[in-house]
PDB file of C-alpha atoms in Angstrom:
ATOM      1  CA  ALA A   1      16.772   6.415  20.221  1.00  0.00           C
ATOM      2  CA  ASP A   2      19.329   5.457  22.819  1.00  0.00           C
ATOM      3  CA  THR A   3      22.110   3.902  20.719  1.00  0.00           C
ATOM      4  CA  ASP A   4      23.529   2.170  23.814  1.00  0.00           C
ATOM      5  CA  ILE A   5      20.339   0.078  23.882  1.00  0.00           C
ATOM      6  CA  PHE A   6      19.143   0.048  20.253  1.00  0.00           C
ATOM      7  CA  GLN A   7      21.597  -0.857  17.510  1.00  0.00           C
ATOM      8  CA  PRO A   8      21.125  -1.902  13.876  1.00  0.00           C
ATOM      9  CA  SER A   9      21.148  -5.602  13.149  1.00  0.00           C
ATOM     10  CA  ARG A  10      24.444  -6.943  11.922  1.00  0.00           C
ATOM     11  CA  VAL A  11      22.606  -9.475   9.726  1.00  0.00           C
ATOM     12  CA  ARG A  12      21.952  -8.091   6.249  1.00  0.00           C
ATOM     13  CA  GLY A  13      19.781  -9.496   3.499  1.00  0.00           C
ATOM     14  CA  GLU A  14      17.995 -12.081   5.619  1.00  0.00           C
ATOM     15  CA  HIS A  15      15.335  -9.781   7.060  1.00  0.00           C
ATOM     16  CA  PRO A  16      13.699  -6.837   5.324  1.00  0.00           C
ATOM     17  CA  PHE A  17      13.993  -3.354   6.753  1.00  0.00           C
ATOM     18  CA  THR A  18      10.853  -2.828   8.845  1.00  0.00           C
ATOM     19  CA  ILE A  19       8.902   0.412   9.180  1.00  0.00           C
ATOM     20  CA  SER A  20       6.158   0.262  11.769  1.00  0.00           C
ATOM     21  CA  TYR A  21       3.382   2.481  13.082  1.00  0.00           C
ATOM     22  CA  LEU A  22       1.465   1.620  16.232  1.00  0.00           C
ATOM     23  CA  GLY A  23      -1.288   3.967  17.312  1.00  0.00           C
ATOM     24  CA  SER A  24      -4.453   5.738  16.329  1.00  0.00           C
ATOM     25  CA  LEU A  25      -5.530   5.351  12.707  1.00  0.00           C
ATOM     26  CA  GLY A  26      -6.967   8.845  12.385  1.00  0.00           C
ATOM     27  CA  LEU A  27      -7.064  11.380   9.585  1.00  0.00           C
ATOM     28  CA  ALA A  28      -4.429  13.573  11.255  1.00  0.00           C
ATOM     29  CA  ASN A  29      -1.865  10.743  11.226  1.00  0.00           C
ATOM     30  CA  GLY A  30      -1.345  10.837   7.444  1.00  0.00           C
ATOM     31  CA  LEU A  31      -1.097   7.060   7.104  1.00  0.00           C
ATOM     32  CA  GLU A  32      -2.368   7.194   3.526  1.00  0.00           C
ATOM     33  CA  TYR A  33       1.148   8.422   2.695  1.00  0.00           C
ATOM     34  CA  VAL A  34       2.638   5.357   4.373  1.00  0.00           C
ATOM     35  CA  ILE A  35       0.400   3.139   2.213  1.00  0.00           C
ATOM     36  CA  ALA A  36       1.501   5.065  -0.901  1.00  0.00           C
ATOM     37  CA  CYS A  37       5.147   4.655   0.122  1.00  0.00           C
ATOM     38  CA  ALA A  38       4.649   0.915   0.663  1.00  0.00           C
ATOM     39  CA  GLU A  39       3.152   0.640  -2.820  1.00  0.00           C
ATOM     40  CA  ILE A  40       6.165   2.407  -4.340  1.00  0.00           C
ATOM     41  CA  CYS A  41       8.568   0.144  -2.436  1.00  0.00           C
ATOM     42  CA  GLN A  42       6.680  -2.931  -3.620  1.00  0.00           C
ATOM     43  CA  ARG A  43       6.662  -1.713  -7.223  1.00  0.00           C
ATOM     44  CA  HIS A  44      10.454  -1.296  -7.088  1.00  0.00           C
ATOM     45  CA  GLN A  45      10.868  -4.628  -5.256  1.00  0.00           C
ATOM     46  CA  LEU A  46      12.665  -3.018  -2.332  1.00  0.00           C
ATOM     47  CA  PRO A  47      13.250  -5.245   0.740  1.00  0.00           C
ATOM     48  CA  VAL A  48      11.066  -3.142   3.038  1.00  0.00           C
ATOM     49  CA  ARG A  49       8.250  -4.365   5.270  1.00  0.00           C
ATOM     50  CA  PHE A  50       5.559  -2.008   6.595  1.00  0.00           C
ATOM     51  CA  ILE A  51       3.533  -2.816   9.699  1.00  0.00           C
ATOM     52  CA  ILE A  52       0.582  -0.632  10.679  1.00  0.00           C
ATOM     53  CA  ALA A  53      -1.322  -1.539  13.837  1.00  0.00           C
ATOM     54  CA  GLY A  54      -4.090   0.291  15.616  1.00  0.00           C
ATOM     55  CA  ALA A  55      -7.695   1.337  15.322  1.00  0.00           C
ATOM     56  CA  GLY A  56      -9.532   4.478  14.418  1.00  0.00           C
ATOM     57  CA  ALA A  57     -11.646   6.395  11.950  1.00  0.00           C
ATOM     58  CA  MET A  58      -9.350   5.666   8.971  1.00  0.00           C
ATOM     59  CA  GLU A  59      -9.018   1.915   9.588  1.00  0.00           C
ATOM     60  CA  GLU A  60     -11.393   0.719   6.864  1.00  0.00           C
ATOM     61  CA  LYS A  61     -10.142   3.266   4.317  1.00  0.00           C
ATOM     62  CA  LEU A  62      -6.515   2.238   4.955  1.00  0.00           C
ATOM     63  CA  LYS A  63      -7.415  -1.447   4.595  1.00  0.00           C
ATOM     64  CA  LYS A  64      -9.119  -0.703   1.271  1.00  0.00           C
ATOM     65  CA  MET A  65      -6.133   1.304   0.063  1.00  0.00           C
ATOM     66  CA  ALA A  66      -3.740  -1.503   1.011  1.00  0.00           C
ATOM     67  CA  SER A  67      -5.952  -4.088  -0.677  1.00  0.00           C
ATOM     68  CA  ALA A  68      -6.252  -2.005  -3.866  1.00  0.00           C
ATOM     69  CA  ALA A  69      -2.452  -1.721  -3.957  1.00  0.00           C
ATOM     70  CA  CYS A  70      -2.120  -5.518  -3.451  1.00  0.00           C
ATOM     71  CA  LEU A  71      -0.346  -5.018  -0.145  1.00  0.00           C
ATOM     72  CA  GLN A  72      -0.634  -7.686   2.554  1.00  0.00           C
TER      73      GLN A  72
END
């Protein structure tokens, strides 16, 4: 990332750290590991927000995994 354009927020504690993925939801993308990581972060009550957006062959499976892990 170009650090002249993109810089970390100076505000801490008000907004959770956000991890996002935008793209194809295919088997090769390994997004099941992102869901597993989100579950671990939730279990440890870490201030992290995960956003996954896209469409593809794994979409329904990922939604089921997120639902089973009580992720929004």
